[in-house]
Coordinates of C-alpha atoms in Angstrom, one line a residue:
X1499 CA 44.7 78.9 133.8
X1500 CA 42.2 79.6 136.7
X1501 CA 45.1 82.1 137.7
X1502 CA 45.4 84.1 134.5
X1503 CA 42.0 84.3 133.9
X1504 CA 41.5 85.8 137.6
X1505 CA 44.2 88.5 137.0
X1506 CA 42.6 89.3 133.4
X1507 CA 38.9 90.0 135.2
X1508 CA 41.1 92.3 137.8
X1509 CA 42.2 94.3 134.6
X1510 CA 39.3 94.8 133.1
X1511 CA 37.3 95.6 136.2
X1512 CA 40.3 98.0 136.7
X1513 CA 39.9 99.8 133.6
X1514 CA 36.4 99.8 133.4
X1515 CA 36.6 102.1 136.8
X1516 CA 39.0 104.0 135.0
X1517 CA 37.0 105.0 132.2
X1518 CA 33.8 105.6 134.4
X1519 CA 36.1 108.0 136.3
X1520 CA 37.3 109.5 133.1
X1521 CA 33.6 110.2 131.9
X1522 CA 32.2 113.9 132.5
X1523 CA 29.6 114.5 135.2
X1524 CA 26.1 115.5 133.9
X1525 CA 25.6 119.3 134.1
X1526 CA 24.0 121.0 137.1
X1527 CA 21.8 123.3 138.5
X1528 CA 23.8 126.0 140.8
X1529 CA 21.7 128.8 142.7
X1530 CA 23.6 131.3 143.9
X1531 CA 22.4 134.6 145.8
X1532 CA 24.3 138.1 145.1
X1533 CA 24.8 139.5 148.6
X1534 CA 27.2 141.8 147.3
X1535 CA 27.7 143.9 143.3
X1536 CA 30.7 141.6 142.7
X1537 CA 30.4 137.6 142.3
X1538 CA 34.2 137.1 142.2
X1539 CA 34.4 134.9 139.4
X1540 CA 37.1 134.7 137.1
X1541 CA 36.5 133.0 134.0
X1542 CA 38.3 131.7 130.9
X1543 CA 37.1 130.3 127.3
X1544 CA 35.5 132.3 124.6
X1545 CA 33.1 131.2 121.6
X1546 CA 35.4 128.7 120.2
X1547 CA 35.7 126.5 123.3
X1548 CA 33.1 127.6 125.7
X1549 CA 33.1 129.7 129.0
X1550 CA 34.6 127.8 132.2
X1551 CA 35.6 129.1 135.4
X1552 CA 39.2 129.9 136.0
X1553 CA 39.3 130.7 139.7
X1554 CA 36.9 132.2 142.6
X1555 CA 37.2 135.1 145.0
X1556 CA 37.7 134.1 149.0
X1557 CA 34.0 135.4 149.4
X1558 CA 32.8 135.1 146.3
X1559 CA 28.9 133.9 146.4
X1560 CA 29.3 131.2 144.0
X1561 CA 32.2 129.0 146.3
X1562 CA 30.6 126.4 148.3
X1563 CA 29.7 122.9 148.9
X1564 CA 27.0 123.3 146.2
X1565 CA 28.5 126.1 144.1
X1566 CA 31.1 126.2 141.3
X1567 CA 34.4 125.2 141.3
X1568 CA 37.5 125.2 139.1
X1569 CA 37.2 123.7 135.6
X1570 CA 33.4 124.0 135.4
X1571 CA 31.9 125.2 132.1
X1572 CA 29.1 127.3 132.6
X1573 CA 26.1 126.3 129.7
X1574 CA 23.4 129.1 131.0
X1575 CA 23.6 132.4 132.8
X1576 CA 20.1 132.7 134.3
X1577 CA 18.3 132.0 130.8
X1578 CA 21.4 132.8 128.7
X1579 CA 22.9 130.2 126.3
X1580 CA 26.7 131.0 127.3
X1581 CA 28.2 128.2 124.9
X1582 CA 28.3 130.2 121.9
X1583 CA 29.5 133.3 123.5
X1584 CA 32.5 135.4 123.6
X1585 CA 34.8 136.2 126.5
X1586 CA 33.9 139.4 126.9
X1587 CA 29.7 138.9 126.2
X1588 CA 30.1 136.2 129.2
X1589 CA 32.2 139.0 131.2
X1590 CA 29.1 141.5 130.5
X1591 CA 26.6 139.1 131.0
X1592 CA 27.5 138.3 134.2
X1593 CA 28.0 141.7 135.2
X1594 CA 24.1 142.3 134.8
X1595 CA 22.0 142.4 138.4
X1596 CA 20.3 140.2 140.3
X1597 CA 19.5 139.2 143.3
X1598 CA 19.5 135.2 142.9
X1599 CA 20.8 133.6 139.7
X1600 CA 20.9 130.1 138.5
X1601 CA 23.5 129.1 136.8
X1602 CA 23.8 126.0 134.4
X1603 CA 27.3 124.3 134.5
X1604 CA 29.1 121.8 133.9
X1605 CA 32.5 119.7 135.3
X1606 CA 34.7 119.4 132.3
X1607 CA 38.6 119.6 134.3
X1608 CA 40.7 118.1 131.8
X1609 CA 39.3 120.8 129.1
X1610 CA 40.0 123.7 131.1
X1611 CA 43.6 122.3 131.3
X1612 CA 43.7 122.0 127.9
X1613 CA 42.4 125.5 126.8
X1614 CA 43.3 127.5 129.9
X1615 CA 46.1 129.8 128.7
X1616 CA 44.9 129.4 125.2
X1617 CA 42.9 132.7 123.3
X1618 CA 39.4 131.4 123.5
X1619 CA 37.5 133.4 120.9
X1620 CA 37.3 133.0 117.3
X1621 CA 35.4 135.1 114.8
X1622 CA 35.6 137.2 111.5
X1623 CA 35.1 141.0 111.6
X1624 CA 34.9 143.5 108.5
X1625 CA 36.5 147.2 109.8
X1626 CA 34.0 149.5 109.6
X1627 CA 35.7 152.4 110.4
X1628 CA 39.9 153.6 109.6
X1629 CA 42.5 153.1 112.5
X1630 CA 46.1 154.9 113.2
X1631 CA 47.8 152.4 115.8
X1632 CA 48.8 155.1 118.7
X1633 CA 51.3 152.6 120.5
X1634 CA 53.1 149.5 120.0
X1635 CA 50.6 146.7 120.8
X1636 CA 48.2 148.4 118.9
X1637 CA 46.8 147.3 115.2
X1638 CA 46.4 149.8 112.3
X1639 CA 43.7 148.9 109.9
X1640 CA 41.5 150.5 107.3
X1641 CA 37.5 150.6 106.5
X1642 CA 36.9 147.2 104.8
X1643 CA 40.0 145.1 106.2
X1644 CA 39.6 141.5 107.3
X1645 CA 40.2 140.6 111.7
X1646 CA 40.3 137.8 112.9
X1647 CA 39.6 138.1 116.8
X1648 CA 40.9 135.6 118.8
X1649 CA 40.3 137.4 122.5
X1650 CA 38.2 139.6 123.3
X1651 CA 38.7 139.7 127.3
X1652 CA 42.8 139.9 127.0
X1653 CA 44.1 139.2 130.2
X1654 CA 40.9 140.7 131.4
X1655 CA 40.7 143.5 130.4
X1656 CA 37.5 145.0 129.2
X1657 CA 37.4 147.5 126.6
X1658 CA 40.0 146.4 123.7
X1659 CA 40.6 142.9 121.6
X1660 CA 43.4 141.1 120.3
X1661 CA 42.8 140.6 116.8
X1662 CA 45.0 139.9 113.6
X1663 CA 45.4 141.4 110.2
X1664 CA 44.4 139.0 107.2
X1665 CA 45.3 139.8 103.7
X1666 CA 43.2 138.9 100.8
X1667 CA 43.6 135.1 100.8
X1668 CA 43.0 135.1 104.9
X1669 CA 46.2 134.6 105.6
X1670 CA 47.8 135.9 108.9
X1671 CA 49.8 139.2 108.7
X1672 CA 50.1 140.9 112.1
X1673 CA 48.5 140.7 116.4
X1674 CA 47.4 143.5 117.8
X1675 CA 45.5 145.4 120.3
X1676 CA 42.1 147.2 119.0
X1677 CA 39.4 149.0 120.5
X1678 CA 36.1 146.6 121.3
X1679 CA 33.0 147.0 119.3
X1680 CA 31.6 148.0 123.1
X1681 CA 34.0 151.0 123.1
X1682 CA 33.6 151.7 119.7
X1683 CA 30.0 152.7 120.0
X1684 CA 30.3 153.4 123.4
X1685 CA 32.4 157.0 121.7
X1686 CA 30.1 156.9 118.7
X1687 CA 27.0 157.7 120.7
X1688 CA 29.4 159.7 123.2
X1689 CA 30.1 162.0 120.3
X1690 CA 26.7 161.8 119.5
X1691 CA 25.1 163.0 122.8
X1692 CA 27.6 165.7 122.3
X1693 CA 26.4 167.0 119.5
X1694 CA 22.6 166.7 120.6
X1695 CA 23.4 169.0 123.7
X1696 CA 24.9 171.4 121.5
X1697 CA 22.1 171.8 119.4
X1698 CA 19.4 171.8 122.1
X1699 CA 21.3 172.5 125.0
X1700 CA 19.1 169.9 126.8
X1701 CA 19.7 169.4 130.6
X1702 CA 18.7 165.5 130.5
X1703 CA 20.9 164.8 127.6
X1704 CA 23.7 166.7 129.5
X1705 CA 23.8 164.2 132.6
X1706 CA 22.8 161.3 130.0
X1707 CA 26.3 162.3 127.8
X1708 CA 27.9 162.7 130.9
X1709 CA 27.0 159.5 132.0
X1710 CA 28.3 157.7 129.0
X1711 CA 31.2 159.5 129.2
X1712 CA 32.4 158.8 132.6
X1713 CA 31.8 154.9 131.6
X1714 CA 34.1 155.4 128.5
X1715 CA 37.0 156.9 130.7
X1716 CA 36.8 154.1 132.9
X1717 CA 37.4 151.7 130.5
X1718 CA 41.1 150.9 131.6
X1719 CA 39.5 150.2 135.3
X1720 CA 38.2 146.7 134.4
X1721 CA 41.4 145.2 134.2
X1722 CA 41.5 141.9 136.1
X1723 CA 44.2 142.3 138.8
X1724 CA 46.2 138.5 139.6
X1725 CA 46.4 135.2 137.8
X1726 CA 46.9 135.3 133.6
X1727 CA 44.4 132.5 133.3
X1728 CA 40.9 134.2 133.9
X1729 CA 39.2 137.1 133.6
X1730 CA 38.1 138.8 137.1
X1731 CA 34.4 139.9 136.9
X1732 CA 34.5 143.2 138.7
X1733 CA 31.7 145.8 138.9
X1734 CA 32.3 148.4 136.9
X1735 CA 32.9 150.9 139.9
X1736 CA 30.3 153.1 141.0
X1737 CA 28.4 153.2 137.2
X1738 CA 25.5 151.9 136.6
X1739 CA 25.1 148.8 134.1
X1740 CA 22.7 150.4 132.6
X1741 CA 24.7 152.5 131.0
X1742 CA 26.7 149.8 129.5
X1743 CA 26.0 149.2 125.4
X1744 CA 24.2 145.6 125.1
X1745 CA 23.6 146.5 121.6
X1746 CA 22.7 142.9 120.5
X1747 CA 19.7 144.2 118.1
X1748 CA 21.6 147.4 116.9
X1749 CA 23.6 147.2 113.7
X1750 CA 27.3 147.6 114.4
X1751 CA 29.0 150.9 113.9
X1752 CA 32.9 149.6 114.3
X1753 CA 32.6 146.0 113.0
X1754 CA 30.2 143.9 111.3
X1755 CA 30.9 140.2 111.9
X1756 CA 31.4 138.0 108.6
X1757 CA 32.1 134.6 107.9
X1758 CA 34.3 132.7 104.7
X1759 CA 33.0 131.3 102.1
X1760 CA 34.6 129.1 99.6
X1761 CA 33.8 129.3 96.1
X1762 CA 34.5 126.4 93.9
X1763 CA 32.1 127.3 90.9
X1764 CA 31.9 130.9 88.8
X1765 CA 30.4 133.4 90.6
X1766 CA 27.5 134.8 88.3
X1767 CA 28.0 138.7 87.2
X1768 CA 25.6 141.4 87.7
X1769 CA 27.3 144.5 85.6
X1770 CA 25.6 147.8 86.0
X1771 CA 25.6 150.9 84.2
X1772 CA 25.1 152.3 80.7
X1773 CA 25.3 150.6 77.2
X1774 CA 24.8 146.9 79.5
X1775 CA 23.3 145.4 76.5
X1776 CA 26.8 145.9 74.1
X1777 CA 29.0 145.2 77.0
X1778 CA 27.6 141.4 77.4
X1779 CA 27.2 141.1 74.0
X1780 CA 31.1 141.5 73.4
X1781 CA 32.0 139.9 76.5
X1782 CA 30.2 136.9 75.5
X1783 CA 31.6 137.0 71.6
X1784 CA 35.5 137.7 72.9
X1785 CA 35.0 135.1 75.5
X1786 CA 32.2 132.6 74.7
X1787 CA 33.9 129.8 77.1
X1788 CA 34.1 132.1 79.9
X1789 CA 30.8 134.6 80.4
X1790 CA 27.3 133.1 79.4
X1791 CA 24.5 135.0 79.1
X1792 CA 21.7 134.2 81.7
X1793 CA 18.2 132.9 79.7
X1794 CA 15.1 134.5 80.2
X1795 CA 12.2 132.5 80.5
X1796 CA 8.8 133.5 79.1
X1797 CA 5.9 132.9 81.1
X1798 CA 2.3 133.6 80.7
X1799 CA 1.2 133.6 84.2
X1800 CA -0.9 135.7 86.6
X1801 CA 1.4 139.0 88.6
X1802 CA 0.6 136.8 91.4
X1803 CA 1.7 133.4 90.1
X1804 CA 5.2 135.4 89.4
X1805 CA 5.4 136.8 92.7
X1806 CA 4.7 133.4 94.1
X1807 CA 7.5 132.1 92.6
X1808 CA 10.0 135.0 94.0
X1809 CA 9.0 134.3 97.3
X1810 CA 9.3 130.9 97.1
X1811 CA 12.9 131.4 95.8
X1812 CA 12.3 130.2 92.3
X1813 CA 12.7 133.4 91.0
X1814 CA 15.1 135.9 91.5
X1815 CA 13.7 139.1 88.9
X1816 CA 10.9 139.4 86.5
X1817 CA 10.2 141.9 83.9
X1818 CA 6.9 142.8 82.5
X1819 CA 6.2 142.3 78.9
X1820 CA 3.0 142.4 76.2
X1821 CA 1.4 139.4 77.3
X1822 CA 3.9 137.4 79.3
X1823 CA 6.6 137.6 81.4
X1824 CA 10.9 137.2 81.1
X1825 CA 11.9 135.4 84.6
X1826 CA 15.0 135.4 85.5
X1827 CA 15.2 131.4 87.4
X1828 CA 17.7 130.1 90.0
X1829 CA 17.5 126.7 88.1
X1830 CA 19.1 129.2 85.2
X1831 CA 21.5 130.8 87.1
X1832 CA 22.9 127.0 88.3
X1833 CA 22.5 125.8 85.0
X1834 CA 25.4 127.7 83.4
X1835 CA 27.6 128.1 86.9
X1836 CA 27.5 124.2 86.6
X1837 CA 29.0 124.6 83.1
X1838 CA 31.6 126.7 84.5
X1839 CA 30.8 129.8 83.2
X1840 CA 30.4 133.1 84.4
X1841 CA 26.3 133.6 84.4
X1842 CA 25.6 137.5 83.0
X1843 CA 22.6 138.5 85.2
X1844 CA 19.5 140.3 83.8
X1845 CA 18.6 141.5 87.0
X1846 CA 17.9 145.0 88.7
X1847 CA 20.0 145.9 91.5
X1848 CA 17.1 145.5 94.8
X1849 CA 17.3 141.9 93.9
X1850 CA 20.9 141.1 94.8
X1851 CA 19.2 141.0 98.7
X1852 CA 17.3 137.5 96.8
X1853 CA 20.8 136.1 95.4
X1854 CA 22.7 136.6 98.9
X1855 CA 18.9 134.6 100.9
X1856 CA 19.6 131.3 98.8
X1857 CA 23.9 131.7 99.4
X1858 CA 24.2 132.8 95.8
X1859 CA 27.3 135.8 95.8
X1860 CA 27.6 137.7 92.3
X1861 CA 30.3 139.7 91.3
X1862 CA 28.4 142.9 91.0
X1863 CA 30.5 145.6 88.6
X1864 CA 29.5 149.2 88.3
X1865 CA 30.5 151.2 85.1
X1866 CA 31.2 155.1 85.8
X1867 CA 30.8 157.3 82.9
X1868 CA 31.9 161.0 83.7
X1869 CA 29.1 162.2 82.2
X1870 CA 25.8 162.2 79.4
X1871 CA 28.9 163.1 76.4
X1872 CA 30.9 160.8 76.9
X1873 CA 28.3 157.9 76.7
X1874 CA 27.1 159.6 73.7
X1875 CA 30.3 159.9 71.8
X1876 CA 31.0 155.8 72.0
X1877 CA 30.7 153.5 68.6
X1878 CA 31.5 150.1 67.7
X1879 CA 30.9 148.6 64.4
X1880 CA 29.5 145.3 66.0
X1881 CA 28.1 146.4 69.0
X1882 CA 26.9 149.5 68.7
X1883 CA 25.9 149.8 65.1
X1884 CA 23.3 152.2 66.2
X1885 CA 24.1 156.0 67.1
X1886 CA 23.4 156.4 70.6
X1887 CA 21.5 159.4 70.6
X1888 CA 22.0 162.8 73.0
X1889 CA 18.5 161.9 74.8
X1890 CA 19.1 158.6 75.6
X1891 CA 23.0 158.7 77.0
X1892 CA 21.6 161.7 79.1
X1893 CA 18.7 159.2 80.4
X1894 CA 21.6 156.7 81.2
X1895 CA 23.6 158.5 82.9
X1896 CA 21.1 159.8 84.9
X1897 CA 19.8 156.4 85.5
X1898 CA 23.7 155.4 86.1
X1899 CA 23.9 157.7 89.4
X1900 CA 20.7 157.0 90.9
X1901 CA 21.9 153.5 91.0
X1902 CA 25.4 154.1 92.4
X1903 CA 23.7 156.3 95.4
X1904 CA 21.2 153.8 96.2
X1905 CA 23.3 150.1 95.6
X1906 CA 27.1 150.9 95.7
X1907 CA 27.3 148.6 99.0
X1908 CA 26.8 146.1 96.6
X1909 CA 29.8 147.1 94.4
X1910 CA 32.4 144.5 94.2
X1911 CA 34.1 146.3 91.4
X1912 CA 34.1 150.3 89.5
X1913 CA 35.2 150.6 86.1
X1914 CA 35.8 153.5 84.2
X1915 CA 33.6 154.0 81.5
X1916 CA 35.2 154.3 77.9
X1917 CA 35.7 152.3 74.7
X1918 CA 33.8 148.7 74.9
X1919 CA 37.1 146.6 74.5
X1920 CA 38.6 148.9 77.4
X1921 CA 35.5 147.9 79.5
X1922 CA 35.7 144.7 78.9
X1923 CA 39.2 144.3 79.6
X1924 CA 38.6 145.6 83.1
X1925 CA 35.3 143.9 83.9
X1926 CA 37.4 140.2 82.8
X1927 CA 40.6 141.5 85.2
X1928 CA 38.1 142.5 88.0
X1929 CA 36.1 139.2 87.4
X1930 CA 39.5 136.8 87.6
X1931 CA 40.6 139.0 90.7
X1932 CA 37.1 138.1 92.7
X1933 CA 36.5 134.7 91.7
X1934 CA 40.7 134.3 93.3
X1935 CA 39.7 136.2 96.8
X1936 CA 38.2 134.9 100.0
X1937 CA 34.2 135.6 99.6
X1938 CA 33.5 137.3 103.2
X1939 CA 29.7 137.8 103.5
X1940 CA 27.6 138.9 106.9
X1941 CA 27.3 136.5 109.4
X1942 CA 24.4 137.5 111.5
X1943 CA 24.9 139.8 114.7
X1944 CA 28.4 141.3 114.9

């Protein structure tokens, strides 16, 4: 027994040395000193599993005793965060200059193993921008299309990303290459310097576009040369990193980065355009189960008070009246989505911005008239029992295209204006088509 119970302490000791050796080693601080452009680091990972290093040049800075090795993750870039970043934002992170750098990482082998040969990135990107696939291994997509990008440093090259085609319920469709955001607006403000030399033939803006092009050209030159499991940090030949786009604060002009959101409840409408008021009123009578109006609730409080409450969120739109106010609540809004029905807004159009703050998406559906007669020729015995009258389809429609100029990014949906019951029919099919898609909205910096 005295045996047994020897050979059992053995075992556990045994395994408890096992899984101390199995536990990761705390992160460290490594200092390393650029005595050359290149750091001859070849990395791995993305945003969705993190940034490691794949391999190291023969005289690369960082090898050493004290430096980085194989498998390490790499938390901070000098005061860089890198765990949220892409492939490609590590690649030109660490292209940027210094003379010393300290460098945050972390020992985690058995996850490199694991993700190594994998596409580390993962994100959402709306098209901004049509695209004819010139090769192959290239994607074709159109202004508004859904990627998913799953590399953006393939095989290590700089300057394109491998992304998929998703069709309206996010579902896969087709890989391909595209061009990166970087090079996107890399051309854009290419073609713009262009344009500003033509029209004031300005000798600094020449050698600035020239600049930008010769970096643009070289795209093809960052290619990582080896292995297939890291991405070789070169310097980007004789240009300056300067020149290179680190457009983190400047809106995107090729992509703009979204993220999925589910809807389980009926998305409230906002319908805009003429004769709103007959429109709700029959979408609410044919289909009493489905559309709800959205009450108004009288206050008599101070501008201020009101304003208050639209700050705070409590409010989303207000309208002025003799003596009090109609506020349009959030607690009303939820109040008939929990009865799942599809809310009618009473709002104006500026305060879709104060739906989208509290994660509140409306179907927003624009009616285009062709013009003043044709709003003025419509009847309805129920709806429209009074004539609508030559000065007030004119103010209308005039009313009707300011709105479209100013708020069509908002426009989930057009309908052609017409008959009420032909409307109608168009806003419910529109409505039932929405509330069915994947709801993309922005997701911060693309």
């Amino acid at each position: 027994q005295a045996q047994h119970l020897a050979s059992c302490f053995v075992l556990v000791l045994e395994r408890n040395s096992m899984d101390t050796s199995k536990k990761t080693p705390e992160p460290r601080i490594v200092a390393i000193k650029k005595s050359q452009a290149e750091l001859g680091i070849q990395i791995c990972g993305g945003n969705l599993y993190g940034i490691f290093v794949s391999d190291l040049e023969e005289d690369s800075p960082a090898r050493g005793s004290d430096g980085l090795v194989q498998g390490d993750m790499i938390l901070e870039y000098g005061t860089v965060d890198m765990r949220n970043k892409t492939a490609e934002e590590a690649y030109l992170e660490m292209l940027k200059l210094g003379e010393s750098i300290r460098i945050k990482a972390q020992y985690r082998v058995q996850e490199f193993h694991r993700i190594k040969e994998l596409p580390g990135d993962g994100f959402y990107v709306r098209a901004l921008y049509d695209r004819l696939a010139e090769v192959e291994q290239d994607l074709s997509f159109k202004k508004d299309d859904i990627l998913y990008v799953d590399d953006t440093l393939p095989q290590g090259s700089f300057g394109c990303w491998m992304a998929w085609q998703l069709d309206e319920n996010a579902q896969k469709l087709e890989r391909g290459q595209i061009p990166s955001k970087y090079m996107m607006e890399q051309e854009f403000y290419r073609r713009h310097s262009m344009s500003e030399v033509k029209d004031e033939n300005s000798s600094t803006k020449t050698s600035s576009a020239a600049a930008r092009r010769s970096f643009f050209r070289r795209k093809h030159k960052h290619k990582r040369s080896g292995s297939k499991d890291g991405k070789d940090l070169q310097a980007l030949d004789t240009i300056s990193t300067d020149s290179i786009p680190f457009l983190d604060d400047v809106v995107s002009l090729a992509y703009q980065r979204v993220q999925k959101v589910d809807c389980t409840s009926p998305r409230p409408v906002l319908i805009l355009g003429p004769l709103l008021d007959a429109v709700k009123d029959m979408l609410v009578k044919e289909s009493p189960g489905k559309f709800c109006r959205c009450p108004l609730e009288v206050m008599k409080a101070s501008q201020q008070a009101i304003e208050r409450g639209v700050k705070d969120c409590l409010f989303i739109d207000y309208k002025r009246r003799s003596g009090h106010f109609d506020v349009t609540t959030v607690a009303s809004i939820k109040e008939i989505t929990e009865k799942d029905c599809h809310c009618l807004l009473d709002i104006a159009p500026h305060a879709i911005e104060r739906l989208h703050s509290i994660h509140i998406y409306p179907i927003v559906i624009f009616i285009r008239y062709k013009n003043a007669k044709q709003i003025k020729e419509q009847k309805d015995p129920i709806f429209l029992r009074d004539k609508v009258t030559q000065k007030h389809s004119k103010e209308q429609f005039e009313t009707a295209q300011k709105i479209e100029q100013e708020y069509s990014k908002y426009f989930t949906g057009v309908v052609q204006g017409g008959p009420l019951s032909t409307i109608c029919t168009q806003i419910m099919t529109t409505v039932d088509q929405e509330q069915n898609k994947v709801l993309w909205i922005p997701a911060g910096p693309s």
